[in-house]
Coordinates of C-alpha atoms in Angstrom, one line a residue:
M1 CA -75.6 126.4 234.6
N2 CA -75.8 128.7 231.9
T3 CA -73.5 126.9 229.0
R4 CA -72.8 128.8 226.3
R5 CA -72.3 126.5 223.3
G6 CA -72.4 129.0 220.4
V7 CA -69.3 130.1 221.7
G8 CA -67.4 126.8 222.9
L9 CA -65.7 124.0 221.4
D10 CA -69.0 123.4 218.7
A11 CA -68.9 126.9 217.0
A12 CA -64.6 127.0 216.8
P13 CA -62.9 126.9 213.1
E14 CA -60.8 124.0 212.7
N15 CA -57.7 124.2 214.4
D16 CA -59.0 126.4 216.7
I17 CA -60.2 125.8 220.1
L18 CA -62.0 128.5 222.0
A19 CA -60.4 128.1 225.5
I20 CA -62.5 129.6 227.7
G21 CA -66.2 130.2 228.2
N22 CA -68.2 131.7 231.1
S23 CA -68.5 128.4 232.9
S24 CA -65.7 126.4 234.2
E25 CA -67.3 122.7 232.1
T26 CA -66.4 124.3 229.2
T27 CA -63.3 125.7 229.4
V28 CA -61.7 122.3 231.7
E29 CA -63.2 120.5 228.0
A30 CA -61.2 123.5 225.6
L31 CA -58.2 122.4 227.2
L32 CA -58.6 118.9 227.3
E33 CA -59.5 119.3 223.4
Q34 CA -56.2 121.5 223.3
I35 CA -54.3 118.5 224.8
K36 CA -55.7 116.4 222.5
R37 CA -55.0 117.7 219.7
I38 CA -51.5 118.6 220.8
A39 CA -50.7 114.9 221.4
A40 CA -52.2 114.1 218.3
R41 CA -49.2 116.2 216.4
E42 CA -51.7 118.5 214.8
P43 CA -50.7 121.8 213.5
H44 CA -51.8 125.0 215.4
A45 CA -53.7 123.4 217.8
R46 CA -54.0 126.7 220.1
C47 CA -56.7 127.8 222.6
S48 CA -58.0 131.3 221.2
R49 CA -58.4 132.8 224.5
E50 CA -56.5 133.1 227.6
E51 CA -58.6 135.1 230.0
G52 CA -60.1 133.5 233.0
P53 CA -58.7 131.4 236.2
L54 CA -57.1 128.7 233.6
G55 CA -55.9 131.4 231.3
P56 CA -52.6 130.7 232.5
V57 CA -52.8 126.9 231.4
A58 CA -54.1 128.2 228.1
A59 CA -50.9 129.9 227.7
A60 CA -48.8 127.3 228.3
L61 CA -50.5 124.7 226.3
N62 CA -50.4 127.5 223.3
A63 CA -46.8 128.2 224.0
L64 CA -46.3 124.3 223.9
S65 CA -48.0 123.7 221.1
A66 CA -45.8 126.6 219.3
Q67 CA -42.6 125.0 220.3
L68 CA -43.8 121.3 219.1
S69 CA -44.9 123.3 215.4
A70 CA -41.9 124.6 215.0
R71 CA -39.6 121.6 216.2
R72 CA -42.3 119.4 213.7
L73 CA -41.3 122.1 210.9
K74 CA -37.3 121.3 211.6
E75 CA -37.9 117.6 211.6
E76 CA -39.4 117.8 208.6
E77 CA -37.2 120.1 206.8
A78 CA -34.2 118.0 208.2
F79 CA -35.7 115.2 206.9
G80 CA -35.9 116.1 203.5
M81 CA -33.0 117.1 203.5
R82 CA -31.4 114.0 204.8
A83 CA -33.6 112.2 202.0
L84 CA -32.0 114.6 199.7
M85 CA -28.5 113.5 200.5
E86 CA -29.0 109.8 200.7
Q87 CA -30.2 110.1 197.3
S88 CA -27.3 111.5 196.6
P89 CA -24.6 110.0 194.1
N90 CA -22.1 111.8 195.9
S91 CA -20.6 111.5 199.2
M92 CA -21.7 114.2 201.4
F93 CA -20.2 115.3 205.5
C94 CA -22.1 117.8 207.4
C95 CA -19.2 119.2 209.9
D96 CA -19.3 121.5 213.0
V97 CA -17.4 124.8 213.1
N98 CA -14.5 122.9 214.3
A99 CA -14.7 120.7 211.6
R100 CA -15.9 117.8 213.3
I101 CA -18.2 114.9 211.6
R102 CA -21.6 114.9 212.3
Y103 CA -23.0 113.5 209.6
I104 CA -22.0 111.4 206.5
N105 CA -24.7 109.9 203.6
F106 CA -22.3 107.3 203.1
T107 CA -18.4 106.6 202.9
I108 CA -16.2 106.3 200.2
P109 CA -14.7 102.7 199.7
G110 CA -12.1 102.1 202.7
L111 CA -14.2 103.5 205.5
T112 CA -17.5 103.2 207.7
V113 CA -19.3 105.5 209.1
E114 CA -19.3 104.6 212.7
R115 CA -15.5 105.3 211.6
V116 CA -15.6 108.9 211.1
L117 CA -18.5 110.2 212.8
G118 CA -16.7 112.7 215.5
D119 CA -13.4 112.9 213.9
D120 CA -11.8 116.0 212.6
L121 CA -12.4 116.1 208.9
F122 CA -8.6 117.5 208.1
D123 CA -7.6 114.1 209.5
W124 CA -8.8 112.4 206.5
I125 CA -6.6 114.2 203.8
A126 CA -3.7 113.8 202.9
P127 CA -0.9 116.6 203.9
E128 CA -0.5 117.7 200.2
S129 CA -4.3 118.6 200.1
R130 CA -5.1 119.8 204.1
E131 CA -3.5 123.4 204.3
N132 CA -5.5 124.5 201.1
A133 CA -8.8 122.8 202.7
R134 CA -8.4 124.5 206.0
S135 CA -8.1 127.6 204.0
V136 CA -11.1 126.9 202.0
T137 CA -12.9 126.2 204.8
Q138 CA -11.9 128.7 206.9
R139 CA -13.1 131.2 204.1
V140 CA -16.4 129.5 204.2
L141 CA -16.9 129.6 207.4
A142 CA -15.9 133.3 208.0
T143 CA -17.8 134.5 204.9
G144 CA -20.8 132.5 204.1
E145 CA -19.6 132.1 200.6
T146 CA -19.2 128.5 198.7
G147 CA -15.6 127.3 198.0
G148 CA -13.8 124.4 196.7
F149 CA -10.8 122.6 196.3
E150 CA -9.1 119.5 195.3
L151 CA -8.2 116.6 197.9
K152 CA -6.0 112.9 198.3
P153 CA -7.8 111.1 201.0
L154 CA -5.8 108.8 203.5
V155 CA -7.6 106.3 202.6
E156 CA -6.7 103.2 200.0
G157 CA -8.9 101.1 197.9
G158 CA -10.6 104.1 197.0
P159 CA -10.2 107.0 194.6
E160 CA -7.6 108.6 194.7
W161 CA -8.8 112.6 194.0
F162 CA -11.7 114.3 194.8
A163 CA -13.1 117.6 193.9
A164 CA -14.9 119.3 197.0
R165 CA -17.8 122.0 196.9
V166 CA -17.7 123.7 200.1
G167 CA -20.8 125.5 201.8
P168 CA -22.4 127.1 205.0
I169 CA -24.9 125.4 207.1
M170 CA -26.6 128.5 208.3
V171 CA -29.5 128.7 211.4
E172 CA -30.9 132.0 211.7
D173 CA -28.7 134.0 209.8
R174 CA -25.9 131.8 211.9
I175 CA -23.0 130.0 210.3
I176 CA -23.3 126.2 212.5
G177 CA -21.0 124.5 210.4
F178 CA -20.1 123.4 206.5
T179 CA -20.9 121.0 204.3
V180 CA -18.2 118.9 201.5
I181 CA -19.5 117.6 198.6
L182 CA -16.8 115.4 196.9
T183 CA -16.4 114.5 193.1
D184 CA -14.6 111.7 192.3
I185 CA -12.3 113.1 189.5
T186 CA -9.5 110.2 189.8
D187 CA -9.5 109.8 186.4
L188 CA -9.3 113.4 185.4
K189 CA -6.2 113.9 187.5
R190 CA -4.5 110.6 186.1
T191 CA -5.4 112.3 182.6
Q192 CA -4.0 115.6 183.7
V193 CA -1.3 113.9 185.2
R194 CA -0.4 112.3 181.8
L195 CA -1.1 115.5 179.7
E196 CA 1.6 117.4 181.6
Q197 CA 4.2 114.3 181.4
S198 CA 3.7 114.6 177.2
N199 CA 4.0 118.4 177.6
R200 CA 7.4 118.3 179.5
E201 CA 8.9 115.4 177.0
L202 CA 7.4 117.9 174.1
E203 CA 8.8 121.0 175.6
S204 CA 12.2 118.7 175.6
F205 CA 11.8 118.0 172.4
A206 CA 11.1 121.4 171.1
Y207 CA 14.3 122.5 172.7
V208 CA 16.5 119.8 171.3
A209 CA 15.3 119.8 168.2
S210 CA 15.5 124.4 168.0
H211 CA 19.1 123.6 169.1
D212 CA 19.6 120.7 167.1
L213 CA 17.8 123.0 164.0
Q214 CA 19.8 126.5 165.1
E215 CA 23.0 125.1 165.5
P216 CA 23.8 124.6 161.5
L217 CA 22.3 127.7 160.9
R218 CA 24.4 129.7 163.2
K219 CA 27.4 128.3 160.8
I220 CA 25.3 128.9 157.7
Q221 CA 25.4 132.5 159.0
T222 CA 28.9 132.7 160.0
F223 CA 30.4 131.0 156.9
G224 CA 28.1 133.4 155.0
E225 CA 30.0 136.3 156.6
R226 CA 33.7 135.1 156.0
L227 CA 32.3 134.5 152.9
K228 CA 31.5 138.0 152.2
K229 CA 34.6 139.5 153.9
T230 CA 36.9 137.0 152.2
S231 CA 35.9 136.7 148.0
T232 CA 36.6 139.7 147.0
G233 CA 36.3 138.7 143.4
L234 CA 32.6 137.5 143.9
S235 CA 30.4 138.6 141.4
P236 CA 27.1 141.1 142.3
E237 CA 25.5 137.9 141.2
G238 CA 27.1 136.0 144.0
H239 CA 27.0 138.5 146.7
D240 CA 23.3 138.8 146.2
Y241 CA 23.1 135.1 146.6
L242 CA 24.7 135.1 149.6
E243 CA 22.4 138.0 151.0
R244 CA 19.6 136.0 150.0
M245 CA 20.9 132.8 152.2
Q246 CA 21.8 134.8 155.1
G247 CA 18.1 136.5 154.9
A248 CA 16.7 132.8 154.6
A249 CA 18.7 131.6 158.0
T250 CA 17.6 134.6 159.8
R251 CA 14.1 134.3 159.1
M252 CA 14.2 130.6 160.1
R253 CA 16.0 131.0 163.0
R254 CA 13.1 134.0 164.0
L255 CA 10.7 131.1 162.7
I256 CA 11.7 128.5 165.5
D257 CA 12.0 130.8 168.3
D258 CA 8.2 132.2 167.5
L259 CA 7.4 128.7 167.3
L260 CA 8.7 127.8 170.7
A261 CA 7.1 130.8 172.3
F262 CA 3.7 129.6 171.0
S263 CA 4.5 126.4 172.2
R264 CA 5.3 127.6 175.5
V265 CA 2.2 129.4 176.2
S266 CA 0.7 126.5 178.0
A267 CA 3.7 124.4 178.9
K268 CA 5.9 127.1 180.7
G269 CA 3.0 129.6 181.7
Q270 CA 3.7 130.9 184.9
P271 CA 1.3 130.8 187.9
F272 CA -1.7 132.9 187.8
T273 CA -0.4 136.7 189.9
R274 CA -2.7 139.9 190.7
V275 CA -1.8 141.9 187.3
E276 CA -1.9 145.8 187.4
L277 CA -2.5 146.0 183.9
A278 CA -1.6 149.8 183.4
T279 CA 2.2 148.9 184.5
V280 CA 2.4 146.1 181.9
A281 CA 1.3 148.2 179.3
N282 CA 3.7 151.0 180.3
E283 CA 6.7 148.7 180.3
V284 CA 5.5 147.4 176.4
L285 CA 5.4 151.1 176.0
D286 CA 9.0 151.4 177.0
D287 CA 10.1 148.3 175.2
L288 CA 8.7 149.8 171.7
E289 CA 10.1 153.0 172.2
D290 CA 12.7 153.1 169.3
P291 CA 9.9 151.8 167.1
I292 CA 7.1 154.5 168.5
E293 CA 9.7 157.0 167.5
Q294 CA 10.9 156.3 164.4
T295 CA 7.2 156.1 163.2
G296 CA 6.0 158.7 164.8
A297 CA 3.6 157.0 166.2
T298 CA 1.4 158.2 169.6
V299 CA -0.4 156.0 171.8
T300 CA -2.5 156.6 174.6
L301 CA -3.6 154.6 177.7
G302 CA -7.1 154.6 179.6
D303 CA -7.5 153.0 182.9
L304 CA -6.7 149.2 182.9
P305 CA -7.8 146.9 185.3
V306 CA -6.0 144.8 188.1
L307 CA -6.6 140.8 186.9
D308 CA -5.4 137.7 188.0
A309 CA -3.1 136.7 185.0
D310 CA 0.1 135.3 183.9
P311 CA 2.7 138.1 183.8
T312 CA 4.8 137.8 181.3
Q313 CA 2.0 136.5 179.0
M314 CA -0.1 140.1 179.3
R315 CA 3.5 141.6 178.2
Q316 CA 3.8 139.4 175.2
L317 CA 0.1 140.1 174.5
L318 CA 0.2 143.5 174.3
Q319 CA 3.6 143.8 173.3
N320 CA 2.4 141.5 169.9
L321 CA -0.6 143.8 169.4
V322 CA 0.9 147.3 169.6
G323 CA 3.9 145.9 167.4
N324 CA 1.4 145.0 164.9
A325 CA -0.3 148.4 164.6
L326 CA 3.0 149.9 164.5
K327 CA 4.1 147.7 161.8
F328 CA 1.2 147.7 159.2
R329 CA 0.6 151.2 159.2
R330 CA -0.6 153.3 156.0
E331 CA 2.3 155.0 154.4
E332 CA 1.9 159.0 154.9
T333 CA 0.4 158.4 158.2
P334 CA 1.9 158.3 161.7
P335 CA 0.4 155.7 163.8
S336 CA -2.4 156.0 166.3
V337 CA -2.7 153.8 169.1
S338 CA -4.9 153.2 171.9
I339 CA -5.1 150.6 174.8
T340 CA -8.5 150.8 176.6
A341 CA -10.6 148.5 178.7
S342 CA -14.0 148.6 180.1
V343 CA -15.3 146.1 183.1
D344 CA -18.7 144.2 183.4
A345 CA -18.5 144.4 186.8
Q346 CA -21.8 141.9 187.4
R347 CA -20.2 139.3 185.0
H348 CA -16.6 139.9 186.5
R349 CA -14.9 140.1 183.4
F350 CA -13.4 143.3 181.3
T351 CA -12.5 143.8 177.8
L352 CA -9.2 145.1 177.1
V353 CA -9.5 146.8 173.0
V354 CA -6.0 147.6 171.2
A355 CA -7.0 150.2 168.3
D356 CA -5.4 151.2 165.2
N357 CA -5.4 153.5 162.1
G358 CA -3.5 151.0 160.2
I359 CA -4.3 149.7 157.0
G360 CA -6.8 147.4 158.2
F361 CA -8.2 144.2 156.4
D362 CA -11.2 142.7 155.3
E363 CA -13.2 141.3 157.9
K364 CA -14.2 137.9 156.2
Y365 CA -10.2 137.1 157.0
R366 CA -10.8 138.0 161.1
D367 CA -11.0 134.4 162.0
R368 CA -8.2 132.9 159.5
I369 CA -5.6 135.5 160.9
F370 CA -5.2 134.4 164.2
N371 CA -4.0 130.1 163.2
V372 CA -0.2 129.5 163.5
F373 CA 1.3 130.9 159.7
Q374 CA -1.5 132.8 158.2
R375 CA -0.3 135.8 156.6
L376 CA -2.6 138.5 154.5
H377 CA 0.1 140.4 153.2
G378 CA 3.6 139.0 151.5
R379 CA 7.1 138.6 153.0
G380 CA 8.3 141.2 150.8
Q381 CA 5.9 144.2 152.1
Y382 CA 5.9 143.0 156.2
E383 CA 8.1 141.3 158.1
G384 CA 6.8 138.7 160.6
T385 CA 6.2 134.9 160.6
G386 CA 2.3 134.8 161.0
I387 CA 3.0 133.2 164.8
G388 CA 2.2 136.3 166.7
L389 CA -2.0 136.8 167.0
A390 CA -2.0 132.6 167.2
I391 CA 0.4 133.1 170.5
C392 CA -2.4 136.1 171.3
R393 CA -4.9 133.5 171.3
K394 CA -3.7 131.1 172.7
I395 CA -2.6 133.5 175.8
A396 CA -6.3 134.1 175.8
E397 CA -7.5 131.3 176.1
R398 CA -5.3 130.0 178.6
H399 CA -6.4 133.1 180.7
G400 CA -10.1 132.0 180.4
G401 CA -11.0 134.3 177.9
V402 CA -11.1 134.9 173.9
I403 CA -9.9 137.5 171.2
E404 CA -12.1 138.9 168.4
V405 CA -10.9 141.6 165.7
R406 CA -12.8 144.3 164.1
S407 CA -11.2 145.9 160.9
T408 CA -11.9 148.1 157.9
P409 CA -9.4 148.2 154.9
D410 CA -7.6 151.2 155.1
V411 CA -9.3 152.8 158.5
G412 CA -7.3 150.2 160.8
S413 CA -8.4 147.1 163.6
S414 CA -9.5 147.1 167.2
F415 CA -8.2 143.9 169.1
H416 CA -11.3 142.8 171.4
I417 CA -10.0 140.8 174.5
T418 CA -12.1 139.8 176.9
L419 CA -11.2 138.2 180.2
P420 CA -11.8 137.7 183.7
L421 CA -10.9 139.9 186.4
K422 CA -10.0 136.8 188.6
Q423 CA -8.9 133.1 188.3
P424 CA -10.3 129.8 189.8
M425 CA -8.1 128.8 192.5
R426 CA -7.3 125.9 190.2
R427 CA -5.5 128.2 187.8

């Protein structure tokens, strides 16, 4: 019998078994070695040849080895993932596509693993949070994108509120379930409740204070008008005093109204909806039709985007900026105003620009003009309370954006408002 050791087991590279030689003894030897390596869980153990009488056996062993290697890899990945989840400080759930809980690293106080495994995840979520949780989860399963929501669990003695991040579980490009990572936000929610209560109290106080302040102002104006009509013998100086008194009362009422508008930007803001900015801009221009005609102004609109916003506040923002452009104009020069926008698709943001050819100002004041009651010109030159731009900044901040200005004296100003196109769900 001619045994060719040179092409048998001794000459094989590591983890590579020459399965079939010219003698059945070598072939059996190779197959036995292959079985030993599979039993020892050696990676990539295989027969390099699948010919000869025992070729089908070698092929079957190779297939078995490949299956075991793939299974072992999945086990190692699962072990690593489980170790990562168990070390996480957050509660983490793994659910199937039917929202059945299949794994949890540790439960929130008041629950046990045995109690929740196999349950519908939404059965442990309070009714007021359940609908939004289902909606977000269904969107994750449908699109493969991550999502988030806030939830109140149906458990006593533990955290009252969680923020949940939901992500898909993928196997070979197929979604087989989802993960939920919970973060305790109970303290944050309690602070939010206290803040909302404080805002309601502040709003109530502001309303009462404004009513109490405006009532005597109305009387001052009313009696001033009566004095004008009845005091025919009043001297020119006396008439001047009456005019000043009524002018001061009018300015005070306007100041109170503007302060209320400033306080309501956050406290009384409407929910964000999809807003066509072009429609809002045209409505603002309709409202300002008289001053536009009186000043001989030209207003041009560029392509404006659709965004998530408070429509009333977007209108107020544009009205304040365009109104300022008409007010702070140069003598003998008709105002020219442009409203344009540029979209940054990668950052999902856009920049709205309101530019004019007005009087402009020194840019060393560019931060100051956004503060309440800050004016760069005397009241005798231009009317106003100095609150309009402060309201604009507060509106931009409420929408997760910023407002900046560039200006040159006797050339004009341009206000740049950068805002997100879409708002987070919590807003």
